[in-house]
Coordinates of C-alpha atoms in Angstrom, one line a residue:
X1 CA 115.5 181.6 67.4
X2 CA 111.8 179.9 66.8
X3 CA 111.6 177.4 69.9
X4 CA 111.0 173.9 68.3
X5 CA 107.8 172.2 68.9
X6 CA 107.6 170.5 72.5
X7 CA 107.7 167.0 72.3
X8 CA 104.9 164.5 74.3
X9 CA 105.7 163.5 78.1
X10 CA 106.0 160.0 77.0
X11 CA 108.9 160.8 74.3
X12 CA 111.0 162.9 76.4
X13 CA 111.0 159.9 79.7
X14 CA 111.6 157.4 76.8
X15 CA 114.5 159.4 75.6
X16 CA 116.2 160.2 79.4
X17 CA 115.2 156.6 80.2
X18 CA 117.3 154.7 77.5
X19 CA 120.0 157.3 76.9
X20 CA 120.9 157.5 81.1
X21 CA 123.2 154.8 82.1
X22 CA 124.5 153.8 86.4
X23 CA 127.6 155.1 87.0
X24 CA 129.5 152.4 88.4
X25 CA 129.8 150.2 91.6
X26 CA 131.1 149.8 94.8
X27 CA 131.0 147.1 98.0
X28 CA 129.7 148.8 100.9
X29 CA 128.4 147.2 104.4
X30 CA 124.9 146.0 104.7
X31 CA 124.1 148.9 106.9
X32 CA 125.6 151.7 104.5
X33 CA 123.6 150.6 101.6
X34 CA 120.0 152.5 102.4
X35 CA 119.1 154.0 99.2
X36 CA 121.4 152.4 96.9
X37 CA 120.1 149.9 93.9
X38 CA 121.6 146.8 93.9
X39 CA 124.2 146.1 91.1
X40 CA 123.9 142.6 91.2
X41 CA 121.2 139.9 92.5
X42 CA 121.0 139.2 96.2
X43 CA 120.9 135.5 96.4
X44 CA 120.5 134.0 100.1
X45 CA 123.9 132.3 102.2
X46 CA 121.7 130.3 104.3
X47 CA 118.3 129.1 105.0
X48 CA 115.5 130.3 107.0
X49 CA 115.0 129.4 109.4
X50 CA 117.8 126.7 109.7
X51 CA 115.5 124.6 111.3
X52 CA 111.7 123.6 112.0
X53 CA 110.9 125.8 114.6
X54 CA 108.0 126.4 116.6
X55 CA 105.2 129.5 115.8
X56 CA 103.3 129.4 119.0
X57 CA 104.3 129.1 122.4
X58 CA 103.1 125.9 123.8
X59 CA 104.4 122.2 124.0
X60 CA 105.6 120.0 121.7
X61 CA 104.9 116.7 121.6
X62 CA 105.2 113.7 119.4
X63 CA 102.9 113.9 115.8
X64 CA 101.4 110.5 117.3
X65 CA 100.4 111.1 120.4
X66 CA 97.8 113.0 120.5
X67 CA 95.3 112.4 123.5
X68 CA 98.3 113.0 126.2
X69 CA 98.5 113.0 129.3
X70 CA 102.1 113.6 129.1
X71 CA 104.9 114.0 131.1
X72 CA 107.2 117.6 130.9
X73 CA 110.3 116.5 130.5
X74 CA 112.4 119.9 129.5
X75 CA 112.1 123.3 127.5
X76 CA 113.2 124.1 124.4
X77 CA 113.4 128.3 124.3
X78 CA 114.5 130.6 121.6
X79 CA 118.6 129.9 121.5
X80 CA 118.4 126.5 123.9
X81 CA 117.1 124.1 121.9
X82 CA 115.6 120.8 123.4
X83 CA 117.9 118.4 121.5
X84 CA 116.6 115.0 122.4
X85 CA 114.0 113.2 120.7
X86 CA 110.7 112.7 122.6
X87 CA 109.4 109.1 123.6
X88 CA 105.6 108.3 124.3
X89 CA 104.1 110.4 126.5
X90 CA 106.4 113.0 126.6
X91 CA 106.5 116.5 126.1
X92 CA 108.5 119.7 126.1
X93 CA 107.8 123.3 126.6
X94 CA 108.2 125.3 124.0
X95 CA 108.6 129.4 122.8
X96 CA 107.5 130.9 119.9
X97 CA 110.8 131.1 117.6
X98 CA 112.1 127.8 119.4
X99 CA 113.8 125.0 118.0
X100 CA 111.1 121.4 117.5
X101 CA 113.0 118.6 119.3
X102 CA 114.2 115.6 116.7
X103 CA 111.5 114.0 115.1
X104 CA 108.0 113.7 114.1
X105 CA 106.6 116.3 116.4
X106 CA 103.7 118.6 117.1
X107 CA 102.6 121.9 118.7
X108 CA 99.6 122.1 121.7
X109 CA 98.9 125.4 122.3
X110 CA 99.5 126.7 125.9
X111 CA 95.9 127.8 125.9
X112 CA 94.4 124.2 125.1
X113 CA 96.0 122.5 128.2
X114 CA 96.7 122.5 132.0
X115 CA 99.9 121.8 133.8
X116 CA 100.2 120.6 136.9
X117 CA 103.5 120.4 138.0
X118 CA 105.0 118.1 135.2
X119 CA 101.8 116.7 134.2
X120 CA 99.9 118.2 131.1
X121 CA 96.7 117.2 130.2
X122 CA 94.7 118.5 127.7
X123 CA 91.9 120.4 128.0
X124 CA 90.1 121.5 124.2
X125 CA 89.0 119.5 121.5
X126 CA 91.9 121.3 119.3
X127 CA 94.8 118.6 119.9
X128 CA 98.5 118.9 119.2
X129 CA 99.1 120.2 115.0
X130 CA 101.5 120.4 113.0
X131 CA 100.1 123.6 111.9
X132 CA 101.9 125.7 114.2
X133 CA 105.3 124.6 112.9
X134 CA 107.8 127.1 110.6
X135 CA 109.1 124.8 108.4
X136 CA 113.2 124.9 107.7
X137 CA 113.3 127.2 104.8
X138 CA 110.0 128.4 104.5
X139 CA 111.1 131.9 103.9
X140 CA 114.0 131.2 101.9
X141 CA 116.6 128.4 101.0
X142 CA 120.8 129.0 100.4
X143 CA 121.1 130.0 97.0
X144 CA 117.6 131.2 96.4
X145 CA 117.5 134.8 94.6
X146 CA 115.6 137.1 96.9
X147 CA 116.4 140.6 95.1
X148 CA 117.0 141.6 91.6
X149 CA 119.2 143.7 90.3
X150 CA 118.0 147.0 90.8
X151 CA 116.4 146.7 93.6
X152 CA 116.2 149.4 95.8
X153 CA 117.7 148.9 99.3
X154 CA 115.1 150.4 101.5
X155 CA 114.2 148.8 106.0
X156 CA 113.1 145.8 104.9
X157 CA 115.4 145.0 102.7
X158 CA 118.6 145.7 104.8
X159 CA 117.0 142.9 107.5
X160 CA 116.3 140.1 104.4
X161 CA 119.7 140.7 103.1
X162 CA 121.5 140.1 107.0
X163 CA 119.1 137.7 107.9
X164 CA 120.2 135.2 104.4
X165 CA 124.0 135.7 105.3
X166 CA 124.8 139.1 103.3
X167 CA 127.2 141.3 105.2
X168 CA 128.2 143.5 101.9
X169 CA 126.4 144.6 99.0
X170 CA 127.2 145.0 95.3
X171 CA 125.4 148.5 94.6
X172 CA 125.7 151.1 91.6
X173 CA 127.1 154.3 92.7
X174 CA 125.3 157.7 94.3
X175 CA 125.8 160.5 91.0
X176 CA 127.1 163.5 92.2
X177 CA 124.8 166.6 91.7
X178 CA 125.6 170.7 91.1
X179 CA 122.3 173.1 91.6
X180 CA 122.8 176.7 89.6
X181 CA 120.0 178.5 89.7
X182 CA 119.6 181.9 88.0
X183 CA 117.8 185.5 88.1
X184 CA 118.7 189.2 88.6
X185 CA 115.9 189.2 90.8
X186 CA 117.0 186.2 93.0
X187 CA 119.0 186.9 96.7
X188 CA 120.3 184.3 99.1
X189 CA 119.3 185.8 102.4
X190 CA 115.4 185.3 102.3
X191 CA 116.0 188.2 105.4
X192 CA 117.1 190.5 102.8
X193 CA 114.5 191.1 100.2
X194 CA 113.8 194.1 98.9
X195 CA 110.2 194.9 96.6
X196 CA 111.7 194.0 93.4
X197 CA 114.0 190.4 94.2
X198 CA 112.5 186.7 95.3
X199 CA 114.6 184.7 98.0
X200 CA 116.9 181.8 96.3
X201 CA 114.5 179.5 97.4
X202 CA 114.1 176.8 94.2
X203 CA 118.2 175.5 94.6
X204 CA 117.2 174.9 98.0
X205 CA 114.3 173.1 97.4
X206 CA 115.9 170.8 94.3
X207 CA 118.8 169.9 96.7
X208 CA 116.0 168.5 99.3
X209 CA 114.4 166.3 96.5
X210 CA 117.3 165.0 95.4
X211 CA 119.6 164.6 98.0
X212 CA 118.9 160.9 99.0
X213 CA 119.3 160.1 95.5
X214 CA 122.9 162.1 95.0
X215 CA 126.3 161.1 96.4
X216 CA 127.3 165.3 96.9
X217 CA 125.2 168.0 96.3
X218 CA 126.8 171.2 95.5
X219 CA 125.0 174.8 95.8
X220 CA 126.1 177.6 92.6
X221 CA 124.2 180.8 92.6
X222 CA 122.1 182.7 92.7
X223 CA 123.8 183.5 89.4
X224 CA 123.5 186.7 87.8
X225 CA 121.6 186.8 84.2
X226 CA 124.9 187.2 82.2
X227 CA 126.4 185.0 79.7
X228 CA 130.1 185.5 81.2
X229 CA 128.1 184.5 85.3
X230 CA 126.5 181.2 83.8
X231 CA 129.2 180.5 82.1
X232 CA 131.5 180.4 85.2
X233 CA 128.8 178.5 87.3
X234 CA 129.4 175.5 84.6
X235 CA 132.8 175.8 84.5
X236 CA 132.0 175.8 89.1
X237 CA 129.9 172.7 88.5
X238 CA 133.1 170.8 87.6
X239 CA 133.0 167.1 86.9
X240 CA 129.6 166.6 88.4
X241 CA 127.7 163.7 87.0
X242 CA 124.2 165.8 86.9
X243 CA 124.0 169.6 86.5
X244 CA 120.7 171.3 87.5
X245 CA 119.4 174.6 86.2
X246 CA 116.7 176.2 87.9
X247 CA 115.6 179.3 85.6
X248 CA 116.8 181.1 82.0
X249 CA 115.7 178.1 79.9
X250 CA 112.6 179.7 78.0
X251 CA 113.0 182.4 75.5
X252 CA 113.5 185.0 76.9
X253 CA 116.1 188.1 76.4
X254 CA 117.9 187.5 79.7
X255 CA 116.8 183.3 79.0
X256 CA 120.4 182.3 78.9
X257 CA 120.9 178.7 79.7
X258 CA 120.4 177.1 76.1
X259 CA 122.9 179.4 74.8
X260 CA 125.1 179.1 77.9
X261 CA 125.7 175.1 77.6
X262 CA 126.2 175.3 73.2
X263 CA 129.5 177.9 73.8
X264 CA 130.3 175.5 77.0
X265 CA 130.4 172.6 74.6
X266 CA 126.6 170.7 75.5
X267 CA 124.5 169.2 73.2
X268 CA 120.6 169.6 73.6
X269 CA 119.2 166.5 73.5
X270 CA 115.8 167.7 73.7
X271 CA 114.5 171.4 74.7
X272 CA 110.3 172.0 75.4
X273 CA 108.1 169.5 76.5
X274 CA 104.3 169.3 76.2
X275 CA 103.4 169.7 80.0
X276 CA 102.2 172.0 82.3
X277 CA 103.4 173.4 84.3
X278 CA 106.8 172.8 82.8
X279 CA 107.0 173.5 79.2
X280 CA 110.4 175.0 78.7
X281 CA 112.5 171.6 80.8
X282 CA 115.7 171.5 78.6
X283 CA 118.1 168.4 78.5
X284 CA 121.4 168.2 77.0
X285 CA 124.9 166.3 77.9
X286 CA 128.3 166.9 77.7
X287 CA 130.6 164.0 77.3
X288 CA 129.3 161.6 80.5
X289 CA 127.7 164.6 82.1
X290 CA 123.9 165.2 82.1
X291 CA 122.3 168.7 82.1
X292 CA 118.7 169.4 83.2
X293 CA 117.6 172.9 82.5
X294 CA 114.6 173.3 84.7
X295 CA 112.1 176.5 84.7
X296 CA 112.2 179.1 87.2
X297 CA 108.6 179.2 88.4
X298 CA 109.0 177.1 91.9
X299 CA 105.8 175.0 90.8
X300 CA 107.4 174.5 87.2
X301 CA 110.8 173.5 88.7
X302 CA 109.3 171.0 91.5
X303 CA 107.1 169.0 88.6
X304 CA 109.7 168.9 86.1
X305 CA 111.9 168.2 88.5
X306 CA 109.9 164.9 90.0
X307 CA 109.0 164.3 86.2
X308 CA 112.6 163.9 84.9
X309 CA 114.9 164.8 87.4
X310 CA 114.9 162.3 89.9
X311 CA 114.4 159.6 87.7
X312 CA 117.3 160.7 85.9
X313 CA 119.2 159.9 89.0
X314 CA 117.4 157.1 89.9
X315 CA 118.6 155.5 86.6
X316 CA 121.9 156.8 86.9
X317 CA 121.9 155.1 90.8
X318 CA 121.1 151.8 89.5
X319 CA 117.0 151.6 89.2
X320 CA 115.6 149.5 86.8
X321 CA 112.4 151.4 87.6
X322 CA 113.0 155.3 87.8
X323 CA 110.2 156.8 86.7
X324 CA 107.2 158.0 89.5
X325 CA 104.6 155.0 90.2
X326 CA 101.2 156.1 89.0
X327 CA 98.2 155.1 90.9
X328 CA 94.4 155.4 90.3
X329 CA 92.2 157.4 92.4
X330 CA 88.7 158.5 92.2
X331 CA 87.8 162.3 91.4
X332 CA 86.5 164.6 94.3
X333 CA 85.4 167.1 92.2
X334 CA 84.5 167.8 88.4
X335 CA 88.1 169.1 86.5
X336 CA 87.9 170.8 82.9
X337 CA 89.0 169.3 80.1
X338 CA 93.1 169.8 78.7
X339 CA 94.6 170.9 75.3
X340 CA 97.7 169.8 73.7
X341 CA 99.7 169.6 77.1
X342 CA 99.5 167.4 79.7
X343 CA 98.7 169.1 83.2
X344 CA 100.1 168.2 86.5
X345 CA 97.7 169.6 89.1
X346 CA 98.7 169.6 92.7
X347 CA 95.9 168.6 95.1
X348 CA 95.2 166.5 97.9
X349 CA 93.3 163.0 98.8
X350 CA 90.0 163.5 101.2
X351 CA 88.0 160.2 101.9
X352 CA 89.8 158.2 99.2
X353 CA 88.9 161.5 96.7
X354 CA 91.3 163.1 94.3
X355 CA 90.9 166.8 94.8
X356 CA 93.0 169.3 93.1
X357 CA 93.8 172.7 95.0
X358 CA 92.2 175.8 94.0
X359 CA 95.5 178.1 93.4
X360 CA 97.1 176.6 90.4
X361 CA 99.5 179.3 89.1
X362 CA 103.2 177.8 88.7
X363 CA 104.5 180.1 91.1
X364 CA 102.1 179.2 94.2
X365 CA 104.6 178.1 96.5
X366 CA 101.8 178.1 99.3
X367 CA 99.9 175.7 97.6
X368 CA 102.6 173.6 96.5
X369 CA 103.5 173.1 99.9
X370 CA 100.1 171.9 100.8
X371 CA 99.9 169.3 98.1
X372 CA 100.2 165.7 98.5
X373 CA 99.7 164.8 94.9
X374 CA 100.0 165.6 91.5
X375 CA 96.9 164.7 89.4
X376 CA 97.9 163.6 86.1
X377 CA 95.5 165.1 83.6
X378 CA 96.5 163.5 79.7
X379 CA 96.5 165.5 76.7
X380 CA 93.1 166.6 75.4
X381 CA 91.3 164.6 77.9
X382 CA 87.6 165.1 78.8
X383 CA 86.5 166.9 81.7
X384 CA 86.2 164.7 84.5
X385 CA 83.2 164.3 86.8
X386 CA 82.8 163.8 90.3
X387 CA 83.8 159.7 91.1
X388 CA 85.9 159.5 87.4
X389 CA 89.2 157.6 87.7
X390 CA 92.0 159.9 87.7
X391 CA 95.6 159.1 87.2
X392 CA 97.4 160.5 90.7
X393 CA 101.3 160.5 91.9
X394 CA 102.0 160.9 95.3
X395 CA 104.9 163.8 96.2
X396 CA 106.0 162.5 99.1
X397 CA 109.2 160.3 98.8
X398 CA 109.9 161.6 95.3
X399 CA 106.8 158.8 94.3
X400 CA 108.9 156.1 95.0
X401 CA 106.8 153.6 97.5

């Protein structure tokens, strides 16, 4: 068979973008959510704070009075609130986090004033403010939207969404994920190698990437370069939402993965892409299942696999934003010009500098594993100088921030 002409980088995320679909939903605890994408907006049960409450520790007194001296009559502390409200000439110690007594009050920083015993005078030109107040609801109000769908619950999020009330959270389901990879010359035992095989290692390494992003992960091969082994590793995968290839999906005589899903029932939705390292990434689906036919070259299979991979699940788990952030950096050294593929180079970031690693072959595991980035080089783009603006993705957290 003639291989069809690879289609651009931008075509083939467009396609797996709008074709990929979430999965479903489910309720789970606050605390159980890390990772998920919210299936619905996250809209705030209370307010916060409740309450004006002071920034600073300090006193508070009333907005009025201003010059002092004045009498320290309590102590309002984070969880005992003062609840009276203040006369002339009175004034109440106060925490940082604590609740302003009734009224029209102030803060006087502890630093701006002496006590002695329960007379405070003050002691800087920088009098009682208001300035040092948390207004009620200054970070949120009941009822305000503080997440979008598809958000990603990540630290941060988790505290804003107890902190407003949420116990339980709406979020799209994990997918579930089978890895087959493929090669005569592959072995499991990376102990037991002999001259002529490679340890397994590329299943491994696609089940590390995409493991926070996949409900199970299940391990199939190596698998032997037969029609009747691949064919039994599908029918193994079972009813998993995403199946994973990792070698046979060039042209090749012992290439059998295209052939392999077309007598298993999958259609190819699209099959060679313009990239590189990467160029033979195959995609196809049968009924509701997805399957991404990655090359076997380790460098191949980790780019295509951050390329359309994990945003593939991302979508499926919810994200309204799967696809690898892209950020600008400045070149460390000069780069050579590209032909009609994009290039992914792997380098590193020195001083704020782009630079990409000498060993670029697609099966330099050694260098991969030094990499930080991936340097994005366009199709038929000019060599780029020392100082140009390059186009980087960060590898660590699948290029999610």
């Amino acid at each position: 068979m003639t291989p069809p002409k690879p289609i651009s980088l931008k075509d083939a995320q467009e396609r797996l973008h709008e074709a990929a679909r979430p999965i479903g939903t489910e309720t789970l605890d606050v605390e159980e959510a890390l990772g998920r994408y919210l299936a619905q907006p996250l809209f705030a049960a209370r307010t916060q704070p409740a309450a004006d409450l002071s920034a600073m520790d300090g006193y508070a007194v009333r907005s009025c009075d201003t010059e002092g001296p004045w009498q320290v009559v309590g102590e309002s502390a984070a969880g005992h609130p003062y609840r009276s409200e203040l006369q002339a000439g009175e004034a109440v110690r106060i925490s940082t986090g604590a609740l302003m007594p009734p009224g029209d009050c102030a803060v006087l920083l502890q630093e701006n004033a002496e006590r002695s015993g329960d007379t405070l005078r003050l002691t800087s030109r920088d009098g009682p403010t208001p300035r040092h107040i948390r207004r009620r609801g200054f970070d949120f109000s009941a009822g305000q939207e503080l997440l979008a769908m598809g958000s990603r619950i990540d630290p941060a999020q988790i505290a804003v969404a107890i902190a407003s009330g949420n116990a339980r959270l709406e979020t799209f389901r994990l997918p579930s994920l089978a890895i087959l990879d493929s090669g005569d010359e592959l072995v499991a035992d990376p102990a037991s190698c002999e001259d002529h095989q490679i340890p397994a290692s590329n299943g491994a390494m696609l089940a590390a990437l995409a493991r926070p992003l996949a409900r199970d992960v299940i391990r199939l091969g190596p698998v032997a370069d037969t029609m009747n082994a691949m064919m039994d590793a599908l029918d193994r995968a079972g009813d998993a939402d995403v199946i994973v290839t990792s070698g046979g999906a060039s042209v090749g005589d012992h290439d059998l993965v295209r052939p392999a899903l077309e007598q298993w029932g999958a259609g190819i939705d699209f099959w060679r892409v313009a990239i590189k390292p990467g160029k033979p990434l195959l995609v196809a689906r049968k009924g509701p299942q997805w399957i991404i036919g990655l090359p076997g070259n380790p460098v191949s299979g980790f780019v295509t696999a951050f390329l359309f991979l994990l945003p593939l699940l991302r979508r499926m788990a919810g994200s309204e934003q799967p696809e690898p952030q892209a950020m600008t950096a400045l070149a460390g050294s000069e780069m050579p010009g590209t032909g009609d593929r994009a290039e992914f180079l792997r380098g590193y970031l020195e001083g704020g500098l782009a630079f990409p690693l000498s060993q670029q072959d697609s099966s330099g595991l050694n260098a991969l594993a030094k990499a930080q980035i991936l340097i994005h080089r366009p199709v038929n783009a000019p060599p780029a100088d020392i100082h140009d603006p390059v186009s980087i993705y960060s590898i660590q957290n699948g290029g999610i921030a």
